[in-house]
Structures are given as C-alpha cells and as structure tokens.
Coordinates of C-alpha atoms in Angstrom, one line a residue:
Chain A
M1 CA 114.8 50.6 154.9
A2 CA 111.8 52.5 154.5
V3 CA 109.1 50.9 152.5
A4 CA 105.5 51.9 152.3
K5 CA 103.8 49.4 153.7
K6 CA 100.1 49.4 151.9
G7 CA 100.2 53.1 150.5
A8 CA 101.3 56.0 152.4
S9 CA 98.4 57.7 153.9
L10 CA 97.4 61.4 152.0
A11 CA 99.1 62.8 155.0
Q12 CA 102.4 61.2 154.4
R13 CA 102.3 62.1 150.9
L14 CA 101.9 65.3 151.6
D15 CA 104.3 65.1 154.6
V16 CA 107.1 63.8 151.4
A17 CA 106.1 66.2 149.0
A18 CA 106.4 69.4 151.0
R19 CA 109.8 67.9 152.7
V20 CA 110.9 67.6 149.1
L21 CA 110.2 71.1 148.4
V22 CA 111.6 72.2 151.2
G23 CA 114.8 70.0 151.1
V24 CA 115.6 70.8 147.8
V25 CA 114.1 74.2 146.5
G26 CA 114.6 75.8 149.9
S27 CA 117.9 74.1 150.6
Y28 CA 119.2 75.6 147.4
V29 CA 117.7 79.2 148.1
L30 CA 119.3 79.4 151.1
T31 CA 122.9 77.7 149.3
A32 CA 122.3 80.8 146.8
V33 CA 121.9 83.3 149.3
A34 CA 124.8 82.1 151.4
T35 CA 127.2 81.7 148.2
G36 CA 126.5 85.4 147.2
L37 CA 127.1 86.4 150.6
L38 CA 130.7 84.3 150.7
A39 CA 131.5 86.1 147.6
R40 CA 131.5 89.1 148.7
L41 CA 132.7 88.9 152.1
L42 CA 135.6 86.5 151.8
P43 CA 138.5 88.5 152.1
L44 CA 139.9 87.5 148.9
E45 CA 140.4 89.3 145.5
P46 CA 137.0 89.4 143.6
T47 CA 137.5 86.5 141.3
E48 CA 138.8 84.1 144.3
R49 CA 135.7 85.2 146.2
V50 CA 133.4 84.0 143.8
M51 CA 135.6 81.1 142.9
T52 CA 135.9 80.0 146.5
A53 CA 132.2 80.4 147.2
T54 CA 131.2 78.7 144.2
L55 CA 133.1 75.6 144.6
I56 CA 132.2 75.2 148.1
S57 CA 128.2 75.7 147.3
F58 CA 127.7 72.0 146.5
A59 CA 129.4 70.8 149.6
L60 CA 126.7 73.6 151.2
Y61 CA 124.0 72.3 149.5
A62 CA 124.5 68.6 149.6
T63 CA 125.0 69.4 153.7
L64 CA 121.8 71.1 154.0
I65 CA 119.8 68.6 151.9
C66 CA 121.0 66.0 154.1
L67 CA 120.0 67.9 157.3
A68 CA 116.4 68.9 155.8
F69 CA 115.7 64.8 155.2
S70 CA 116.8 64.5 159.0
V71 CA 114.9 66.6 160.9
K72 CA 111.6 65.3 162.7
R73 CA 109.1 67.8 161.5
T74 CA 108.6 69.4 158.0
L75 CA 107.3 72.6 159.3
P76 CA 110.2 73.9 162.0
L77 CA 112.2 72.9 158.9
A78 CA 110.8 75.0 156.5
V79 CA 110.3 78.0 158.9
G80 CA 113.9 77.8 160.1
V81 CA 114.9 77.8 156.3
A82 CA 112.9 80.4 155.4
A83 CA 114.2 82.5 158.0
T84 CA 117.9 81.8 157.8
A85 CA 117.6 82.3 154.0
A86 CA 115.5 85.5 154.5
A87 CA 118.1 86.9 157.3
L88 CA 121.1 86.0 154.8
G89 CA 119.2 87.7 152.0
A90 CA 118.6 90.9 153.9
V91 CA 122.3 91.1 154.4
L92 CA 123.1 90.2 150.8
S93 CA 121.0 92.6 149.7
A94 CA 122.1 95.6 151.8
S95 CA 125.8 94.7 150.8
I96 CA 125.1 95.4 147.4
H97 CA 122.8 98.5 147.9
Q98 CA 125.7 100.0 150.0
W99 CA 128.6 99.2 148.4
G100 CA 127.5 98.1 144.7
R101 CA 129.0 95.7 142.3
L102 CA 131.6 95.5 140.2
Chain B
M1 CA 111.5 62.5 158.8
K2 CA 111.7 59.2 160.0
A3 CA 112.4 57.6 163.4
G4 CA 116.3 58.1 163.5
L5 CA 119.4 59.7 161.3
R6 CA 120.2 56.3 159.6
Q7 CA 116.8 55.6 158.9
S8 CA 116.1 58.9 157.5
M9 CA 119.3 58.7 155.5
A10 CA 118.3 55.3 154.2
W11 CA 115.3 56.7 153.0
L12 CA 117.0 59.9 151.2
H13 CA 119.6 57.3 149.7
T14 CA 116.7 54.8 148.4
W15 CA 114.8 57.8 147.1
A16 CA 117.4 60.2 145.9
G17 CA 119.4 57.2 144.3
L18 CA 116.3 55.8 141.9
V19 CA 114.6 58.8 140.7
V20 CA 118.1 59.7 138.9
G21 CA 119.7 55.9 138.5
W22 CA 119.0 55.6 134.9
V23 CA 120.1 59.2 133.9
L24 CA 123.1 58.3 136.3
L25 CA 123.7 55.4 134.5
A26 CA 124.1 56.9 131.2
I27 CA 126.1 59.4 132.4
F28 CA 128.8 56.8 134.0
V29 CA 128.7 54.5 131.2
T30 CA 129.2 57.2 128.4
G31 CA 131.5 59.2 130.6
S32 CA 133.8 55.9 131.1
A33 CA 133.7 55.4 127.5
A34 CA 134.9 59.1 127.2
Y35 CA 138.1 58.1 128.7
F36 CA 138.7 56.5 125.7
Q37 CA 137.5 59.2 123.0
E38 CA 140.2 59.2 120.8
E39 CA 141.2 55.7 120.7
I40 CA 137.0 55.4 119.9
T41 CA 137.5 57.9 117.1
R42 CA 140.5 56.4 115.7
W43 CA 138.6 53.1 115.6
M44 CA 135.5 55.1 113.8
Q45 CA 137.8 56.5 111.0
P46 CA 139.8 53.7 110.0
E47 CA 140.6 55.2 106.7
I48 CA 143.2 57.1 108.9
A49 CA 146.2 54.9 109.4
A50 CA 149.3 57.0 110.5
V51 CA 150.0 59.1 113.6
P52 CA 151.4 62.3 113.2
D53 CA 154.2 64.1 114.4
A54 CA 152.2 67.1 116.1
E55 CA 154.7 70.0 115.1
T56 CA 154.6 69.0 111.4
A57 CA 150.9 68.4 111.9
T58 CA 150.8 72.2 112.8
R59 CA 152.7 73.7 110.3
N60 CA 150.9 71.9 107.6
A61 CA 147.6 73.0 109.3
E62 CA 148.7 76.5 109.2
A63 CA 149.5 76.3 105.4
Y64 CA 146.0 74.9 105.0
L65 CA 144.6 77.7 107.0
A66 CA 146.9 80.1 104.6
K67 CA 145.2 78.9 101.7
V68 CA 141.5 78.8 102.5
A69 CA 141.4 81.6 105.1
P70 CA 144.2 84.1 104.3
N71 CA 141.9 87.0 105.7
S72 CA 140.6 85.8 108.8
P73 CA 141.1 87.7 111.8
N74 CA 141.6 84.3 114.0
W75 CA 143.0 80.9 113.3
F76 CA 143.0 78.2 116.0
I77 CA 144.2 74.6 115.7
S78 CA 144.1 71.9 118.2
V79 CA 147.6 70.2 117.8
P80 CA 147.1 66.3 117.9
G81 CA 148.0 64.7 121.1
A82 CA 149.8 61.4 121.4
R83 CA 146.5 59.7 121.0
S84 CA 144.5 61.5 118.2
A85 CA 145.6 60.8 114.7
T86 CA 144.2 64.1 113.5
T87 CA 144.4 67.9 113.6
Q88 CA 141.2 70.0 114.0
V89 CA 141.3 73.6 113.2
Y90 CA 138.8 76.8 112.9
W91 CA 138.8 80.4 111.6
R92 CA 136.6 83.6 112.4
P93 CA 135.2 84.4 108.8
A94 CA 136.6 87.8 107.5
P95 CA 134.5 90.7 108.5
G96 CA 131.9 91.1 106.0
E97 CA 132.0 87.5 105.1
K98 CA 129.0 85.3 106.2
K99 CA 129.6 81.5 106.8
A100 CA 127.9 78.7 108.1
R101 CA 129.5 76.9 111.3
G102 CA 130.1 74.3 109.9
E103 CA 132.2 76.3 107.0
T104 CA 134.8 77.3 109.2
Q105 CA 136.5 74.2 110.3
A106 CA 138.2 71.5 109.3
V107 CA 139.6 68.3 110.1
L108 CA 142.7 67.9 108.5
D109 CA 145.8 64.5 108.1
G110 CA 149.1 64.7 109.4
Q111 CA 149.8 66.4 105.8
G112 CA 147.1 69.0 106.4
R113 CA 144.8 67.9 103.9
P114 CA 140.8 67.7 104.9
A115 CA 140.9 64.1 106.2
A116 CA 139.5 61.6 103.7
A117 CA 137.5 59.5 106.5
R118 CA 133.8 58.2 106.9
D119 CA 131.5 60.8 108.2
T120 CA 131.4 60.4 112.0
R121 CA 131.3 62.0 115.7
G122 CA 133.4 59.3 116.9
G123 CA 134.1 59.1 120.8
F124 CA 133.4 62.8 120.4
F125 CA 129.6 61.9 120.8
L126 CA 129.9 59.9 123.5
Y127 CA 132.3 62.6 125.2
R128 CA 129.3 65.1 124.4
F129 CA 126.1 62.7 125.5
H130 CA 127.8 62.7 128.8
F131 CA 127.0 65.9 130.0
D132 CA 124.9 67.4 126.9
L133 CA 122.7 64.4 126.4
H134 CA 121.2 64.2 122.8
Y135 CA 117.7 65.4 120.9
M136 CA 117.2 68.1 123.7
P137 CA 118.8 71.5 123.9
V138 CA 122.3 71.4 125.4
M139 CA 121.3 74.0 128.1
W140 CA 118.4 72.3 129.6
A141 CA 120.3 68.8 129.2
R142 CA 123.1 70.6 131.3
Y143 CA 120.2 71.3 134.1
L144 CA 119.2 67.8 134.1
V145 CA 122.5 66.2 134.4
G146 CA 123.2 68.8 137.0
V147 CA 120.4 67.8 139.1
C148 CA 121.3 64.0 138.7
A149 CA 125.3 64.5 140.0
M150 CA 123.7 66.3 142.9
A151 CA 121.4 63.9 143.8
M152 CA 124.4 61.3 143.1
L153 CA 126.3 63.6 145.4
V154 CA 123.3 63.1 148.0
A155 CA 122.9 59.6 147.4
I156 CA 126.6 59.2 148.1
V157 CA 126.7 61.1 151.6
S158 CA 123.2 59.3 152.8
G159 CA 124.6 56.3 151.7
V160 CA 127.7 56.4 153.8
I161 CA 126.0 57.3 156.7
T162 CA 123.4 54.8 156.1
H163 CA 126.2 52.3 155.7
K164 CA 127.9 53.0 159.3
K165 CA 129.2 49.6 158.7
I166 CA 130.5 49.8 155.4
F167 CA 134.1 49.1 155.7
T168 CA 133.3 45.9 157.7
D169 CA 130.4 45.1 155.1
F170 CA 133.1 45.2 152.1
F171 CA 134.6 42.2 153.5
T172 CA 131.7 40.1 153.5
L173 CA 130.5 39.6 150.0
R174 CA 128.1 36.8 150.0
L175 CA 127.6 35.6 146.2
F176 CA 124.8 33.9 144.9
K177 CA 122.6 34.6 147.8
G178 CA 119.6 36.8 146.1
Q179 CA 119.0 39.8 147.7
R180 CA 122.1 39.7 150.5
S181 CA 124.0 39.5 147.4
W182 CA 122.7 42.2 145.6
L183 CA 123.1 44.6 148.9
D184 CA 126.7 43.2 149.0
A185 CA 127.3 43.5 145.4
H186 CA 126.1 47.2 145.7
N187 CA 128.3 47.4 149.0
V188 CA 131.3 46.2 147.1
T189 CA 131.2 48.3 144.0
A190 CA 130.3 51.8 146.0
V191 CA 133.1 51.1 148.6
L192 CA 135.7 50.0 146.3
A193 CA 136.1 53.3 144.6
L194 CA 134.2 55.4 147.1
P195 CA 136.4 58.2 147.0
F196 CA 136.5 57.9 142.9
Y197 CA 132.7 58.3 142.8
L198 CA 133.1 61.6 145.0
M199 CA 135.6 63.2 143.5
M200 CA 134.0 62.7 140.2
T201 CA 130.2 63.5 141.2
Y202 CA 131.9 66.7 142.8
T203 CA 134.7 67.9 140.4
G204 CA 131.8 67.1 137.3
L205 CA 129.7 69.4 139.2
V206 CA 132.5 72.1 139.1
T207 CA 133.0 71.8 135.4
L208 CA 129.6 73.5 134.9
A209 CA 129.6 75.2 138.4
T210 CA 129.0 78.9 137.3
Q211 CA 126.0 77.7 135.3
Y212 CA 124.6 75.6 138.4
M213 CA 125.7 78.2 141.2
P214 CA 125.5 81.7 139.4
F215 CA 124.6 83.7 142.3
G216 CA 128.3 83.9 143.6
I217 CA 129.4 86.1 140.2
S218 CA 126.3 87.6 140.3
A219 CA 126.2 89.1 143.9
V220 CA 129.6 90.5 143.2
Y221 CA 129.8 91.6 139.2
A222 CA 126.8 93.7 137.8
D223 CA 127.8 91.8 134.5
R224 CA 128.6 88.1 134.3
G225 CA 131.0 89.0 131.5
T226 CA 133.6 91.2 133.6
Y227 CA 133.7 88.1 135.9
F228 CA 135.3 85.9 132.9
D229 CA 137.2 88.3 131.3
A230 CA 138.8 88.8 134.8
M231 CA 139.2 85.3 135.0
F232 CA 140.2 84.2 131.9
P233 CA 142.0 86.8 130.3
G234 CA 142.8 85.1 127.1
G235 CA 142.4 86.6 123.4
V236 CA 145.2 89.0 122.8
K237 CA 143.2 92.2 120.9
A238 CA 145.0 93.4 118.3
E239 CA 144.5 96.5 115.8
R240 CA 144.8 95.2 112.4
T241 CA 147.5 97.3 110.4
G242 CA 146.6 96.1 107.3
R243 CA 150.5 95.9 106.4
P244 CA 151.1 92.1 105.0
V245 CA 154.2 90.5 106.6
S246 CA 154.4 86.7 106.5
L247 CA 154.0 84.7 110.1
A248 CA 157.3 83.7 111.8
P249 CA 158.1 79.9 111.9
L250 CA 156.1 78.2 114.8
E251 CA 158.8 75.6 115.4
P252 CA 160.6 77.9 117.6
M253 CA 158.1 79.0 119.1
F254 CA 157.0 75.6 120.2
A255 CA 160.2 75.0 121.2
A256 CA 160.5 78.0 123.4
A257 CA 157.1 77.1 124.8
R258 CA 158.3 73.7 125.8
A259 CA 161.4 75.0 127.7
H260 CA 159.2 77.2 129.6
W261 CA 156.7 74.6 130.1
N262 CA 159.7 72.0 131.5
G263 CA 158.8 69.9 128.4
A264 CA 155.5 69.9 128.1
G265 CA 154.2 70.2 124.9
V266 CA 151.4 72.8 123.2
G267 CA 148.2 71.5 123.0
Y268 CA 146.5 74.4 121.4
V269 CA 147.7 77.2 119.0
S270 CA 145.7 80.6 118.2
I271 CA 146.7 83.1 115.9
A272 CA 145.7 86.4 115.9
N273 CA 145.8 88.4 112.6
P274 CA 147.5 86.0 110.4
G275 CA 149.6 87.5 108.1
D276 CA 149.2 91.0 109.2
A277 CA 152.0 93.0 110.9
S278 CA 149.9 92.6 114.1
A279 CA 150.0 89.2 114.1
R280 CA 150.0 87.3 117.7
V281 CA 150.9 83.6 118.5
T282 CA 149.2 82.2 121.4
L283 CA 150.2 78.6 122.5
T284 CA 148.4 76.9 125.0
R285 CA 149.9 74.0 127.4
S286 CA 149.0 70.5 126.6
S287 CA 146.2 69.4 129.1
A288 CA 147.9 65.8 128.6
D289 CA 150.6 66.9 130.1
R290 CA 149.4 69.0 133.6
M291 CA 146.6 67.8 135.7
A292 CA 145.3 71.3 135.5
S293 CA 142.9 71.8 132.7
R294 CA 143.1 75.5 132.5
G295 CA 146.2 75.5 129.9
E296 CA 148.7 77.9 130.8
T297 CA 149.3 80.5 127.8
L298 CA 152.4 82.1 125.9
V299 CA 152.1 84.9 123.8
F300 CA 154.4 85.1 120.8
N301 CA 154.6 88.2 118.5
G302 CA 153.8 86.6 115.4
V303 CA 156.6 88.8 113.0
T304 CA 159.3 88.4 115.4
G305 CA 158.9 85.2 117.1
R306 CA 159.6 86.4 120.2
M307 CA 157.7 85.9 123.1
S308 CA 156.0 88.4 124.2
S309 CA 154.4 87.7 127.6
A310 CA 154.2 85.1 130.3
V311 CA 151.8 86.0 132.9
D312 CA 150.2 83.2 135.1
R313 CA 149.1 84.9 138.1
Q314 CA 146.2 82.4 138.7
G315 CA 144.9 82.7 142.2
A316 CA 144.5 79.7 144.6
A317 CA 140.6 79.2 144.0
A318 CA 141.3 79.6 140.3
R319 CA 143.9 76.4 140.2
T320 CA 141.9 74.3 142.5
E321 CA 139.2 74.8 139.8
S322 CA 141.2 74.0 137.4
V323 CA 142.9 71.2 138.8
M324 CA 139.0 69.5 139.9
I325 CA 138.1 69.6 136.4
G326 CA 141.5 68.2 134.8
L327 CA 141.1 65.6 137.7
H328 CA 137.4 64.9 136.1
A329 CA 138.5 64.9 132.6
G330 CA 141.7 62.6 133.1
R331 CA 143.2 64.4 130.1
Y332 CA 146.5 64.0 131.6
A333 CA 146.4 60.4 132.5
R334 CA 148.9 58.3 130.8
T335 CA 147.9 54.5 129.7
A336 CA 147.5 52.6 133.1
L337 CA 145.6 55.3 135.1
R338 CA 143.3 56.1 131.9
W339 CA 142.2 52.2 132.1
L340 CA 141.9 52.7 136.1
Y341 CA 139.9 55.6 135.4
F342 CA 137.9 53.6 132.9
V343 CA 137.4 50.5 135.1
C344 CA 136.3 52.6 137.9
G345 CA 133.8 54.3 136.2
L346 CA 132.2 51.0 134.9
G347 CA 132.4 50.3 138.8
G348 CA 130.3 53.3 139.2
A349 CA 127.8 52.3 136.5
A350 CA 127.9 49.2 138.4
M351 CA 127.2 50.7 141.7
V352 CA 124.1 52.6 140.4
A353 CA 122.8 49.1 138.3
T354 CA 123.2 47.0 141.4
G355 CA 121.5 49.7 143.2
L356 CA 118.2 50.1 141.0
V357 CA 118.0 46.1 140.8
L358 CA 118.1 45.7 144.5
W359 CA 115.3 48.5 144.8
T360 CA 113.0 45.6 142.9
V361 CA 114.6 42.7 144.5
K362 CA 113.9 44.0 148.0
R363 CA 110.4 44.8 147.0
R364 CA 109.2 41.7 144.8
L365 CA 108.8 39.3 147.6
R366 CA 106.8 42.2 149.9
L367 CA 104.5 43.0 147.0
P368 CA 100.5 42.3 148.0
D369 CA 100.3 40.3 144.9
P370 CA 103.6 39.3 143.2
E371 CA 101.6 38.2 140.0
R372 CA 100.3 41.6 139.3
P373 CA 102.9 43.9 140.4
H374 CA 101.8 47.9 141.0
F375 CA 102.4 50.2 138.4
G376 CA 105.4 51.9 140.3
F377 CA 106.9 48.5 140.6
R378 CA 106.3 47.2 136.9
L379 CA 107.8 50.8 135.5
V380 CA 111.3 50.3 137.8
E381 CA 111.7 46.7 136.6
R382 CA 111.3 47.5 132.9
L383 CA 113.6 50.9 133.3
N384 CA 115.8 48.6 134.8
I385 CA 116.2 46.4 131.8
A386 CA 116.1 49.4 129.5
A387 CA 119.0 51.0 131.3
I388 CA 120.8 48.3 132.1
A389 CA 120.6 46.2 129.0
G390 CA 119.8 48.9 126.4
L391 CA 122.0 51.7 126.6
P392 CA 125.6 49.0 125.8
A393 CA 123.3 47.2 123.3
G394 CA 122.6 51.1 121.6
I395 CA 126.5 51.6 121.9
A396 CA 127.4 48.5 120.3
T397 CA 125.1 49.3 117.7
Y398 CA 126.6 52.8 117.1
F399 CA 129.6 51.1 116.6
L400 CA 128.1 48.4 113.8
A401 CA 126.6 51.3 112.5
N402 CA 130.2 53.0 111.9
R403 CA 131.0 50.3 109.8
L404 CA 127.5 48.8 107.8
L405 CA 126.2 52.3 106.7
S406 CA 126.7 53.1 103.6
L407 CA 129.8 55.8 102.9
D408 CA 127.6 58.4 100.9
L409 CA 124.5 58.2 103.0
A410 CA 123.3 61.8 103.7
R411 CA 123.8 62.9 107.2
R412 CA 125.5 59.5 108.0
A413 CA 127.0 60.9 111.4
E414 CA 123.5 61.7 112.8
W415 CA 122.2 58.2 111.4
E416 CA 124.9 56.3 113.8
I417 CA 123.7 58.4 116.3
N418 CA 120.1 57.8 115.7
S419 CA 121.6 54.1 115.1
L420 CA 122.2 54.4 119.2
F421 CA 118.6 55.4 120.1
I422 CA 116.8 53.1 117.9
A423 CA 118.5 50.0 119.3
W424 CA 117.6 51.2 122.8
G425 CA 114.4 52.2 122.1
A426 CA 114.1 48.9 120.4
V427 CA 115.1 47.1 124.0
L428 CA 112.7 49.4 126.1
V429 CA 109.7 48.3 123.8
W430 CA 111.4 44.8 124.3
A431 CA 111.2 45.4 128.1
I432 CA 107.4 46.7 128.0
A433 CA 106.2 44.0 125.9
R434 CA 108.0 40.4 127.5
P435 CA 107.7 39.3 131.4
A436 CA 110.2 41.1 133.1
R437 CA 112.0 37.9 133.7
R438 CA 112.2 37.0 129.9
A439 CA 113.1 40.6 129.0
W440 CA 116.3 40.3 130.9
I441 CA 117.6 37.2 129.5
E442 CA 116.5 38.1 126.0
A443 CA 118.1 42.0 126.4
L444 CA 121.2 40.6 128.1
A445 CA 121.7 37.9 125.2
A446 CA 121.1 40.2 122.1
T447 CA 123.8 43.2 123.7
A448 CA 126.3 40.1 124.2
G449 CA 125.4 39.4 120.4
L450 CA 125.7 42.8 119.5
Y451 CA 129.5 43.2 121.1
A452 CA 130.4 40.0 119.8
L453 CA 129.3 41.0 116.1
V454 CA 131.5 44.1 116.5
P455 CA 134.6 42.8 116.1
V456 CA 133.5 40.5 113.0
V457 CA 131.9 43.0 111.4
S458 CA 134.9 45.6 111.5
G459 CA 136.8 42.8 110.3
L460 CA 134.8 42.0 107.3
T461 CA 134.3 45.5 106.1
T462 CA 137.6 46.8 106.8
T463 CA 141.1 45.7 106.3
R464 CA 142.1 46.3 110.3
G465 CA 140.6 43.5 112.1
L466 CA 141.5 41.8 115.2
V467 CA 143.8 39.4 113.6
P468 CA 145.9 42.0 111.4
S469 CA 145.8 44.6 113.9
L470 CA 147.1 41.9 116.4
L471 CA 149.9 41.1 113.9
A472 CA 150.8 44.8 113.1
G473 CA 150.8 45.8 116.8
D474 CA 147.9 48.0 116.4
W475 CA 146.9 48.3 119.9
V476 CA 144.3 51.3 119.5
Y477 CA 142.4 48.8 117.0
A478 CA 143.0 45.5 118.6
G479 CA 142.4 46.8 122.0
F480 CA 138.9 48.3 120.9
D481 CA 138.3 44.7 119.6
L482 CA 139.3 43.1 122.7
V483 CA 137.2 45.4 124.7
M484 CA 134.2 44.6 122.8
I485 CA 135.0 40.6 123.2
V486 CA 135.2 41.3 127.0
A487 CA 131.6 43.5 126.7
A488 CA 130.2 39.9 125.3
A489 CA 131.4 38.0 127.6
A490 CA 130.6 39.8 130.5
F491 CA 127.0 40.1 129.5
A492 CA 126.7 36.6 128.1
Y493 CA 127.6 35.9 131.5
M494 CA 125.0 38.1 133.0
A495 CA 122.0 36.7 130.7
W496 CA 123.2 33.4 131.6
K497 CA 123.3 34.0 135.4
V498 CA 119.7 35.4 134.8
A499 CA 118.1 32.2 133.1
R500 CA 119.6 29.9 135.6
R501 CA 118.2 31.4 138.6
P502 CA 115.0 29.6 139.6
A503 CA 111.9 32.2 138.4
P504 CA 111.4 33.9 142.0
V505 CA 108.4 31.6 143.9
A506 CA 105.3 33.7 144.2
R507 CA 104.4 33.5 147.7
P508 CA 104.6 35.5 150.7
V509 CA 107.7 35.8 152.7
K510 CA 106.3 34.0 155.8
A511 CA 105.2 30.7 154.2
R512 CA 108.6 30.3 152.7
R513 CA 110.4 30.9 155.8
A514 CA 107.8 28.4 157.9
E515 CA 108.7 25.7 154.7
A516 CA 112.5 26.4 155.3
A517 CA 112.3 25.5 158.9
A518 CA 110.4 22.9 158.6

C-alpha cells in the first residue's frame, strides 16, 4: 500500500491537498447540483422526486470521490468536475428561473 | 494519482479510514450499545422493578397529564414497549404559560407516578452520543458524524476494490503471525459482516439525509417547511371550542388500532385539545412491530372515540426511506436479531480497531529510526490506545458512576456522563505519558478491571446483583452483568496477548530477513 517513502516532496504534498479539495469538496458540489436537478426532473410527485434524489445522492457522492482519487492527474480532474458542475448548475438554475419552485 | 486503480483505492482506503477511524470507533461502540438502550436504562434505574402493561400505563399517564396539565393544547405519551419500564410524557404549556423544557415532561412508572429513580440518562445517552456526540452543539456534531460516515462509505467501497481476493482472503486467517495476522483479522471482521456495515453506513447517512444533502429539497421547494408538511402530514390542527367535554377512553381506540394494524401495538399517543369538545387522539404504530420507522398514524375523535381517518398514502421513496431508517435503528428486532445487531456492531468496532492498529504495525518496521518514531506515527499510536481502550473504559466508568455517585448529588445525571469522559481523558493522558507498549497493556488491563468491577459494585450497592437476578430469572439484570464479565474477560485477554508478545525488535527489515535466512 502507499507509504510515503522518506517524506513526500512539496509537489506531491500539494498534489494530495489539491486532490483532496477536488475529490471531497468538488465532488460534493457536483453531487449537490446533480441531486437538485434530479429532484426537479424525475417523473414523480414532488416529495417523491426530492426523496429519491436525496436517497441516491450518497451513492453518487461516494462514487465520485472514488473516481476522483483513481484518475491519474489532478488538473484535468479539476477541470472536468468544475465543467460538469457548471453545466448541470446552469440547467438547474434555468429550470428554477423558468418554472419556479413550490 | 497512484499507478493503478487498486493502488489508488488502497491509498484512499488507508487514509479515509485513518482520519475518521477514532470517531468511527466511538460511533460503532456506542451505536452497538444503543441497541440495548432500554435494557441499559433499566439497569441504571434499579429502583424501578416492574414492567407495566402498556395500556394500563398509558391510562395512568393520561390521568397524570389531566392532573398536571389540564389546559395544555397537546399531550404526548410515549407508550412503554415490551423492553422499557417507564412511560415518558410531555406536553405543550397552556397559551400564555411560560415553562422551561424540563418542566413540561415527566418519566412515569406504570401507576402514573413520577418514577422514583435515580437521576440518570441511562442507555439513552449512549444512543444520543452515537450521532450527537457530547460537549458540542448538536448540529456540528451531526455534520462531523456525517463526514465520518461518508468517509466510512468511501473506505468500504475502496476497501472492496483493493481486496479483489477479499473472499479468498477470508479463508486464510493466519493467527499470531504479526502484521499478516492483523491484516487477516481486519479482513475477517470486515468481510464477515460487510453487507451489514454497508447497510448501516448508508442508512445512517439516510437518517440525517436532508441535513447532509439539503439541495434536493431546496431545488424544488422555496421553503423547506412546505416539503416537510407535504412529506409528513402529521399534527391535526383543530380549533379549541372552549366547551369542556371529557376525553373518550383510550382502550377502545387502542383495540381499534390493533385491529387495523393486524395486531401491532401503539407506540405513541398524541392528544390535541384534551378535555375540549374538539379533542383529537392520534395513535402512531409502534416501531417495535414493523421494519419501517415512520409509524402509520390513526386519528380518532377524542369525544366519540370514533376513528376519523386512516390515511396512509406514502409513496415508494418515502417508504424506502422509512424502512432504511428502521433497518438502521433496529427497533423492530426481537431478542435474537437484536443480539445479532449488537455483535455485528461490535464486529464493526473490531474492524475499525484492527485497521487502525494495522496502520501502525505496517509502518513500525519501516520507520527510519524505530526508537524515535516521527510525530505522525506517535500520534496515531497514542490515539489508538486512547480510542480502543479509553472509550470502553469510559463506558464502564459510566456504569460504575451510576452505582457509586451519591443519589442527592446536584446534576447527578450530568456527572455520570462527565465520569465517562474523565476516565476516557485519563486513558489518553496515560497513553501519552507511558511508553506505547506499556500503555497498551496497562490501559487494556485497567479497562478489564473496570468491567469486572461493574457487577461487583452493583451487587454491593443494590439488591439486584448477578446472583439474585439469576435466581429470580431477571434476564435484563443478569444479562447486563454477564456482558460486563465477558467484556472484562475480552480486555484481560487482549492485555495478556500484548504482554506476552515479544517487544518489536528495533532493527531494519533487511537485517531481520538475513538473520532468518541464515
């Protein structure tokens, strides 16, 4: 298993910190936006849509975290997470703007 | 990140597991104990002997409420189940009446009198600590516990990916072989109840899902209250008429509810506008009788006693959530299943503990200078001792404090809880002050001693010691004392194992290998 041999280099440390930031916080933001979108778009009654999306969210978040830590390089990962979250977020806010909330 | 998927998942498993391991251990241990919270409470209130009949107790509780809170707009009665000995009641103060929270609730015995028992929070404290922790605001604690649960979920998923031979590994338990044995022990405890841990972690997150992931609600509802009203259409609101009419007897309502629920009992009674012509009685199905946790409710007219509505139109997602929480809380479990929950929960604690120890065992021999380990290593080593021996020592002290603290001590219940943390803190200080190996032996032995003391002290300070309880066939008391003895034996065995093991030789791995080969 991964053991830091003799003190990781500064670059490695920064990479781990960046990875944790993207993997934990970035994945949470992406999960949050996806959950919001699912809660609006699922073809169910409102309370059911919300509950279904909320119940699924933890599986989604766990999957995203594992994916984030399995990708080779951090920068493309960060760009990918940010772009996906931004795209879904745009759809979500457009949907709220257009149709409003209950 | 790392070269391959399994390597990166191994890294994720190690670190996700380590940073939250100590809190997870506490969550597992107190959560396991919470499956017996009613029994623990009964043991901690030795003054209350008889377990009342639920309906008689409810009728007496109603009489008590009519006496102390005749003008209250709402009474709530938590009906004693088969496992508890007391009825809990609380009420809303009458309009214009200012009351502190403690003044509008009571714990009653079967006769409807305030229970004459020592001041204790009993097993309920261990249950609440499981997700609310202590000495910190509840909301923060729940976020912290949520982060730990999420890390646990990630550790489970990455752990399964790491061990692709996990099921083969399960059949190769090599005992007493140092690091390999710790790894095997970790694998065995993990695989044995893996579905259980996965279920518990996920359903645990679900119990507080709308706090951890509130964005589903806020994307659809402008106001969260609208969602909760639509989801849980509880509380019947009826205007008080001001015309006093006595409340219809509850027994026929209980009987009607039982018939409606195929024999399941009532867990909770809520009475709106008691003593008024507009009175409504809402009965909630006991969670001991079904897996779903959000009890079905039946509303009765409080004057005629007739059932006025029986709506139960929960959707699939709402039912799923309800059953997930029910699975987690295990309130439906009968004795055998309850023990299985308890044992699996302790298996989870063992999985976390062996994982934490494995982290240090793996690294000890590769330390640049094993005589002077670096700060991170020492920190993990000491926290491991404080967590693995310290919390159990604290819980034993909590039980001892229940028997030993003076009955008239002010804020007695709080001091029982403080005792737990004082003992836990003492083990932490001890773990820091002593050489690690000695600290392990001494802390584990002290914990064993504390557990062994519990039945002794209980036998000396009450009339309900192990022998009288066994003779009387009182399995709550006898069982509690026997579990204490088993815990004492388990910790004594661990202390003995550590003491017998030769001290790790402070030499680089290569030298040892060369020696072995020669």
